[in-house]
Short mmCIF file of C-alpha atoms in Angstrom, two decimals:
data_model
loop_
_atom_site.label_atom_id
_atom_site.label_comp_id
_atom_site.label_asym_id
_atom_site.label_seq_id
_atom_site.Cartn_x
_atom_site.Cartn_y
_atom_site.Cartn_z
CA UNK A 23 5.31 -22.72 20.04
CA UNK A 24 2.60 -20.11 19.47
CA UNK A 25 2.94 -16.65 17.97
CA UNK A 26 2.46 -15.02 21.41
CA UNK A 27 5.28 -17.16 22.84
CA UNK A 28 7.49 -16.24 19.88
CA UNK A 29 6.95 -12.49 20.15
CA UNK A 30 7.05 -12.15 23.96
CA UNK A 31 9.98 -14.38 24.92
CA UNK A 32 13.50 -13.01 24.66
CA UNK A 33 15.83 -14.00 21.79
CA UNK A 34 19.49 -14.99 22.39
CA UNK A 35 21.35 -12.01 23.88
CA UNK A 36 25.13 -11.67 24.04
CA UNK A 37 26.70 -10.52 27.32
CA UNK A 38 29.23 -8.32 25.50
CA UNK A 39 28.53 -4.59 25.75
CA UNK A 40 28.80 -2.72 22.47
CA UNK A 41 27.29 0.40 20.95
CA UNK A 42 25.36 -1.81 18.51
CA UNK A 43 21.95 -2.60 19.98
CA UNK A 44 20.68 -4.78 17.11
CA UNK A 45 21.38 -5.55 13.47
CA UNK A 46 18.91 -6.61 10.79
CA UNK A 47 19.63 -8.00 7.33
CA UNK A 48 16.71 -8.08 4.90
CA UNK A 49 16.75 -9.98 1.60
CA UNK A 50 14.14 -9.46 -1.13
CA UNK A 51 13.51 -12.26 -3.62
CA UNK A 52 11.05 -12.70 -6.48
CA UNK A 53 10.15 -15.83 -8.38
CA UNK A 54 11.06 -16.27 -12.02
CA UNK A 55 8.20 -15.78 -14.53
CA UNK A 56 5.78 -14.39 -11.91
CA UNK A 57 4.95 -10.64 -12.13
CA UNK A 58 5.86 -8.27 -9.31
CA UNK A 59 3.28 -7.83 -6.54
CA UNK A 60 1.23 -5.04 -8.19
CA UNK A 61 0.45 -7.26 -11.19
CA UNK A 62 0.40 -10.68 -9.58
CA UNK A 63 -2.83 -12.72 -9.71
CA UNK A 64 -4.47 -14.53 -6.80
CA UNK A 65 -3.51 -17.86 -8.34
CA UNK A 66 0.11 -16.75 -8.65
CA UNK A 67 0.10 -15.66 -5.00
CA UNK A 68 -1.11 -19.14 -4.09
CA UNK A 69 1.72 -20.60 -6.16
CA UNK A 70 4.24 -18.49 -4.22
CA UNK A 71 2.84 -19.73 -0.91
CA UNK A 72 2.84 -23.33 -2.11
CA UNK A 73 6.50 -23.16 -3.16
CA UNK A 74 7.58 -21.64 0.15
CA UNK A 75 5.37 -24.01 2.18
CA UNK A 76 6.96 -27.02 0.49
CA UNK A 77 10.49 -25.66 0.97
CA UNK A 78 9.98 -24.85 4.66
CA UNK A 79 8.31 -28.20 5.29
CA UNK A 80 11.48 -29.89 4.02
CA UNK A 81 13.63 -27.49 6.05
CA UNK A 82 11.72 -28.37 9.24
CA UNK A 83 12.36 -32.07 8.66
CA UNK A 84 16.12 -31.59 8.30
CA UNK A 85 16.93 -28.73 10.70
CA UNK A 86 16.56 -28.17 14.44
CA UNK A 87 15.80 -24.47 13.95
CA UNK A 88 12.28 -25.09 12.67
CA UNK A 89 9.76 -22.49 11.49
CA UNK A 90 6.31 -21.69 12.85
CA UNK A 91 3.87 -20.88 10.00
CA UNK A 92 1.45 -17.98 10.60
CA UNK A 93 -1.00 -16.80 7.91
CA UNK A 94 -1.29 -13.04 8.42
CA UNK A 95 -5.08 -13.34 8.60
CA UNK A 96 -4.61 -15.13 11.95
CA UNK A 97 -2.73 -12.15 13.41
CA UNK A 98 -4.28 -9.01 14.87
CA UNK A 99 -3.17 -5.49 14.06
CA UNK A 100 -1.48 -5.47 17.47
CA UNK A 101 0.45 -8.63 16.55
CA UNK A 102 1.74 -7.01 13.36
CA UNK A 103 2.70 -3.82 15.20
CA UNK A 104 4.57 -5.91 17.78
CA UNK A 105 6.53 -7.52 14.94
CA UNK A 106 7.45 -4.06 13.67
CA UNK A 107 8.67 -3.11 17.14
CA UNK A 108 10.82 -6.25 17.05
CA UNK A 109 12.45 -5.10 13.80
CA UNK A 110 10.34 -6.87 11.17
CA UNK A 111 8.99 -4.09 8.95
CA UNK A 112 5.83 -5.80 7.68
CA UNK A 113 4.58 -3.64 4.77
CA UNK A 114 1.14 -2.04 4.81
CA UNK A 115 -0.79 -4.06 2.24
CA UNK A 116 -4.58 -3.82 2.09
CA UNK A 117 -5.38 -7.48 1.43
CA UNK A 118 -3.48 -9.89 3.68
CA UNK A 119 -5.32 -13.09 2.69
CA UNK A 120 -2.37 -14.30 0.61
CA UNK A 121 0.41 -13.39 3.06
CA UNK A 122 2.19 -15.84 5.34
CA UNK A 123 4.85 -15.47 8.00
CA UNK A 124 7.41 -18.11 8.91
CA UNK A 125 9.09 -17.57 12.30
CA UNK A 126 12.20 -19.52 13.32
CA UNK A 127 12.43 -21.24 16.69
CA UNK A 128 15.52 -19.21 17.68
CA UNK A 129 13.63 -15.94 16.92
CA UNK A 130 16.39 -14.74 14.60
CA UNK A 131 14.96 -15.60 11.15
CA UNK A 132 11.66 -14.53 9.57
CA UNK A 133 10.11 -15.10 6.12
CA UNK A 134 7.17 -13.19 4.62
CA UNK A 135 5.39 -14.16 1.40
CA UNK A 136 3.47 -11.82 -0.92
CA UNK A 137 4.66 -8.54 0.54
CA UNK A 138 6.25 -5.84 -1.61
CA UNK A 139 8.38 -8.68 -2.99
CA UNK A 140 7.28 -12.30 -3.47
CA UNK A 141 9.54 -13.48 -0.64
CA UNK A 142 11.21 -11.37 2.04
CA UNK A 143 13.76 -12.81 4.47
CA UNK A 144 14.95 -11.17 7.68
CA UNK A 145 17.88 -12.09 9.88
CA UNK A 146 18.05 -10.37 13.27
CA UNK A 147 21.00 -10.16 15.63
CA UNK A 148 21.32 -8.58 19.06
CA UNK A 149 25.09 -8.58 18.86
CA UNK A 150 27.71 -6.59 16.96
CA UNK A 151 28.75 -9.64 14.89
CA UNK A 152 26.68 -9.15 11.76
CA UNK A 153 28.51 -11.90 9.85
CA UNK A 154 27.04 -14.47 12.24
CA UNK A 155 23.46 -13.58 11.34
CA UNK A 156 24.44 -13.29 7.67
CA UNK A 157 25.70 -16.90 7.80
CA UNK A 158 22.31 -18.02 9.14
CA UNK A 159 20.33 -15.97 6.64
CA UNK A 160 22.54 -16.95 3.70
CA UNK A 161 22.04 -20.63 4.49
CA UNK A 162 18.26 -20.14 4.46
CA UNK A 163 18.45 -18.11 1.24
CA UNK A 164 20.55 -20.82 -0.42
CA UNK A 165 18.12 -23.51 0.73
CA UNK A 166 15.18 -21.68 -0.83
CA UNK A 167 17.14 -20.95 -4.04
CA UNK A 168 17.78 -24.67 -4.49
CA UNK A 169 14.04 -25.32 -4.53
CA UNK A 170 12.61 -22.10 -6.02
CA UNK A 171 13.79 -20.36 -9.22
CA UNK A 172 14.45 -16.75 -8.23
CA UNK A 173 14.25 -13.89 -10.74
CA UNK A 174 17.91 -13.16 -11.48
CA UNK A 175 19.72 -11.28 -14.24
CA UNK A 176 23.40 -11.94 -14.96
CA UNK A 177 24.04 -8.21 -15.39
CA UNK A 178 21.80 -6.68 -12.70
CA UNK A 179 21.59 -9.47 -10.13
CA UNK A 180 18.39 -10.18 -8.21
CA UNK A 181 15.37 -8.42 -9.75
CA UNK A 182 13.20 -6.56 -7.25
CA UNK A 183 10.04 -4.46 -7.32
CA UNK A 184 12.01 -1.67 -5.67
CA UNK A 185 14.86 -0.51 -7.96
CA UNK A 186 16.76 0.82 -4.94
CA UNK A 187 17.59 -2.69 -3.75
CA UNK A 188 18.14 -4.42 -7.10
CA UNK A 189 21.39 -6.35 -7.33
CA UNK A 190 21.83 -8.09 -4.01
CA UNK A 191 18.25 -7.42 -2.90
CA UNK A 192 19.85 -6.67 0.46
CA UNK A 193 19.10 -4.04 3.06
CA UNK A 194 21.20 -3.83 6.23
CA UNK A 195 20.23 -1.81 9.27
CA UNK A 196 21.97 -1.47 12.62
CA UNK A 197 20.53 0.30 15.64
CA UNK A 198 23.31 1.96 17.63
CA UNK A 199 23.45 3.92 20.87
CA UNK A 200 25.94 6.79 20.77
CA UNK A 201 25.72 9.12 23.79
CA UNK A 202 29.41 10.03 23.62
CA UNK A 203 29.52 11.01 19.95
CA UNK A 204 26.24 12.91 20.31
CA UNK A 205 27.27 14.91 23.36
CA UNK A 206 30.67 15.98 22.00
CA UNK A 207 29.06 17.01 18.68
CA UNK A 208 30.92 14.55 16.42
CA UNK A 209 27.83 13.23 14.61
CA UNK A 210 28.36 15.28 11.42
CA UNK A 211 31.91 13.97 11.16
CA UNK A 212 30.72 10.39 11.65
CA UNK A 213 27.94 10.86 9.09
CA UNK A 214 30.48 11.91 6.45
CA UNK A 215 32.68 8.88 7.14
CA UNK A 216 29.68 6.55 6.86
CA UNK A 217 28.58 8.10 3.56
CA UNK A 218 32.00 7.38 2.05
CA UNK A 219 31.56 3.71 3.02
CA UNK A 220 28.08 3.46 1.46
CA UNK A 221 26.03 3.90 4.63
CA UNK A 222 23.76 6.61 5.99
CA UNK A 223 22.84 7.39 9.59
CA UNK A 224 19.55 8.79 10.89
CA UNK A 225 18.49 9.69 14.40
CA UNK A 226 15.76 7.88 16.30
CA UNK A 227 15.72 9.53 19.75
CA UNK A 228 17.67 9.63 23.02
CA UNK A 229 21.04 8.98 21.35
CA UNK A 230 19.69 5.97 19.40
CA UNK A 231 20.44 5.96 15.65
CA UNK A 232 19.86 3.82 12.55
CA UNK A 233 22.74 2.97 10.23
CA UNK A 234 21.71 1.50 6.86
CA UNK A 235 23.19 0.84 3.44
CA UNK A 236 22.49 3.53 0.84
CA UNK A 237 22.76 1.23 -2.22
CA UNK A 238 22.79 -2.51 -2.97
CA UNK A 239 24.31 -2.93 -6.44
CA UNK A 240 27.91 -3.55 -7.40
CA UNK A 241 29.02 -5.43 -4.29
CA UNK A 242 28.59 -8.94 -2.95
CA UNK A 243 26.44 -9.51 0.12
CA UNK A 244 29.47 -10.58 2.17
CA UNK A 245 31.20 -7.33 1.25
CA UNK A 246 28.31 -5.27 2.60
CA UNK A 247 28.40 -7.25 5.85
CA UNK A 248 32.17 -6.96 6.19
CA UNK A 249 32.03 -3.23 5.51
CA UNK A 250 29.37 -2.70 8.15
CA UNK A 251 31.37 -4.73 10.64
CA UNK A 252 34.39 -2.50 10.00
CA UNK A 253 32.19 0.57 10.35
CA UNK A 254 30.89 -0.75 13.67
CA UNK A 255 34.43 -1.29 14.97
CA UNK A 256 35.39 2.26 14.03
CA UNK A 257 32.26 3.62 15.68
CA UNK A 258 33.05 1.64 18.82
CA UNK A 259 36.51 3.22 19.02
CA UNK A 260 35.21 6.75 18.38
CA UNK A 261 32.30 6.34 20.82
CA UNK A 262 34.45 5.10 23.69
CA UNK A 263 36.90 7.95 23.26
CA UNK A 264 34.09 10.52 23.00
CA UNK A 265 32.25 9.10 26.00
CA UNK A 266 35.34 9.14 28.23
CA UNK A 267 35.92 12.78 27.30
CA UNK A 268 32.29 13.71 28.05
CA UNK A 269 32.17 11.70 31.30
CA UNK A 270 35.35 13.26 32.71
CA UNK A 271 33.75 16.70 32.57
CA UNK A 272 30.18 15.75 33.61
CA UNK A 273 30.52 12.89 36.12
CA UNK A 274 28.18 14.25 38.79
CA UNK A 275 25.35 15.14 36.39
CA UNK A 276 25.64 11.78 34.61
CA UNK A 277 25.53 9.76 37.83
CA UNK A 278 22.53 11.79 38.99
CA UNK A 279 20.66 11.05 35.73
CA UNK A 280 21.44 7.33 36.01
CA UNK A 281 20.29 6.92 39.61
CA UNK A 282 17.30 9.20 39.06
CA UNK A 283 16.24 6.98 36.13
CA UNK A 284 16.56 3.88 38.29
CA UNK A 285 14.37 5.55 40.91
CA UNK A 286 11.72 6.37 38.32
CA UNK A 287 11.65 2.77 37.08
CA UNK A 288 11.50 1.44 40.65
CA UNK A 289 8.57 3.56 41.81
CA UNK A 290 6.69 5.17 38.90
CA UNK A 291 3.01 4.24 38.49
CA UNK A 292 2.79 5.49 34.90
CA UNK A 293 5.50 5.61 32.23
CA UNK A 294 4.99 7.00 28.74
CA UNK A 295 7.08 5.95 25.75
CA UNK A 296 9.40 8.97 25.69
CA UNK A 297 10.19 8.91 29.41
CA UNK A 298 10.78 5.16 29.27
CA UNK A 299 13.29 5.48 26.45
CA UNK A 300 15.12 8.30 28.21
CA UNK A 301 15.44 6.27 31.43
CA UNK A 302 16.54 3.18 29.48
CA UNK A 303 19.26 5.23 27.81
CA UNK A 304 20.64 6.35 31.17
CA UNK A 305 20.48 2.84 32.64
CA UNK A 306 22.30 1.51 29.58
CA UNK A 307 25.08 4.02 30.27
CA UNK A 308 25.12 3.07 33.95
CA UNK A 309 25.43 -0.65 33.25
CA UNK A 310 27.85 -0.46 30.35
CA UNK A 311 30.28 1.91 32.07
CA UNK A 312 30.16 0.23 35.51
CA UNK A 313 28.34 3.05 37.29
CA UNK A 314 25.50 0.77 38.43
CA UNK A 315 26.26 -2.34 40.54
CA UNK A 316 24.93 -4.62 37.81
CA UNK A 317 26.09 -5.31 34.27
CA UNK A 318 23.29 -7.28 32.64
CA UNK A 319 22.70 -6.78 28.92
CA UNK A 320 19.55 -8.91 29.05
CA UNK A 321 18.03 -6.42 31.50
CA UNK A 322 18.58 -3.65 28.97
CA UNK A 323 16.74 -5.59 26.25
CA UNK A 324 13.86 -6.49 28.55
CA UNK A 325 13.39 -2.81 29.35
CA UNK A 326 13.82 -1.74 25.73
CA UNK A 327 11.11 -4.09 24.55
CA UNK A 328 8.74 -2.83 27.25
CA UNK A 329 9.03 0.65 25.76
CA UNK A 330 6.99 -0.61 22.79
CA UNK A 331 3.23 -0.17 23.41
CA UNK A 332 2.23 -3.22 21.38
CA UNK A 333 4.72 -5.43 23.22
CA UNK A 334 3.10 -4.30 26.48
CA UNK A 335 -0.27 -5.41 25.07
CA UNK A 336 1.15 -8.81 24.14
CA UNK A 337 2.66 -9.27 27.62
CA UNK A 338 -0.66 -8.71 29.37
CA UNK A 339 -2.81 -10.35 26.66
CA UNK A 340 -4.99 -7.33 25.88
CA UNK A 341 -5.66 -5.57 22.58
CA UNK A 342 -6.39 -1.94 21.68
CA UNK A 343 -5.62 -0.52 25.11
CA UNK A 344 -5.78 3.20 25.77
CA UNK A 345 -2.52 5.11 26.04
CA UNK A 346 -3.13 5.67 29.77
CA UNK A 347 -3.64 1.95 30.37
CA UNK A 348 -0.50 1.09 28.41
CA UNK A 349 1.50 3.61 30.45
CA UNK A 350 0.16 2.12 33.69
CA UNK A 351 0.92 -1.47 32.69
CA UNK A 352 4.32 -0.51 31.31
CA UNK A 353 5.22 0.88 34.74
CA UNK A 354 4.00 -2.33 36.43
CA UNK A 355 6.04 -4.57 34.11
CA UNK A 356 9.16 -2.43 34.41
CA UNK A 357 8.93 -2.40 38.22
CA UNK A 358 8.78 -6.21 38.10
CA UNK A 359 11.91 -6.38 35.93
CA UNK A 360 13.81 -4.04 38.27
CA UNK A 361 12.74 -6.11 41.31
CA UNK A 362 13.95 -9.31 39.63
CA UNK A 363 17.41 -7.79 39.26
CA UNK A 364 17.50 -6.69 42.93
CA UNK A 365 18.52 -3.17 41.95
#
């Protein structure tokens, strides 16, 4: 498997329709007796890579879900941006010679060395069940901890360069799509409920939002995951009720937006990022709520990934394209996806 194959092929997608589009768990780990990244020497960075290389080499011998190793110097800026579009927030660090990525065969686990922390782990899920990806990530974290001495304090927990994530070293983020709650103006109420549970919500665009934990100390990792899962269930209930209320009053306008968006995707010769996201949002509504004659969650994710300009570049194997060229190729690729689904 090559990096291009890893980043362009689709990960496992559940067929169950939920408001949760994706969930990401990020764990930050540092190695005992090695300074944080701002004070670490080149030799110490090499030591970090050596320890992780040895651990992952053993993992690959004993596990089917093997890792592809990619030094960051072998990746282009477009490759790194495509990873960010996927949900892997690679930090902006000037010198990348010491950084390595490890990408799992199932496309759900990623490791980075020598970022803001010595070792960063990501687990990605395209389902609402965040405990499932936590189980995968926790197993990897435990494996590494058995072979590498992490910096840990009995009082404070895992020691991190960023004080905001000290303790568990965990950051959880869910991307959710909430057209019902948005349109009936219940977002402020939801935001207050989330804050009381230790989470904050911020808007992306077109009814897409981020939900993320606002602290990481004082609770176990499993507790954070369980809390978010409960939050997601509550959001699901509120969203369905809000959507039904909104749809009852605005059926004709909603159906028009959905079919109009399908027409744009079927025939447009140029699609910019904003228009693509807006049309995707309406098609998501059409598929989830049985307004369109197809209910394919994989189609939604194919379209969502094509919104990203760097993913478009990866799909057609070109770098540093102009915005106009990206918009043209995005329209071509989206038309192909729509044709495949016989819509």
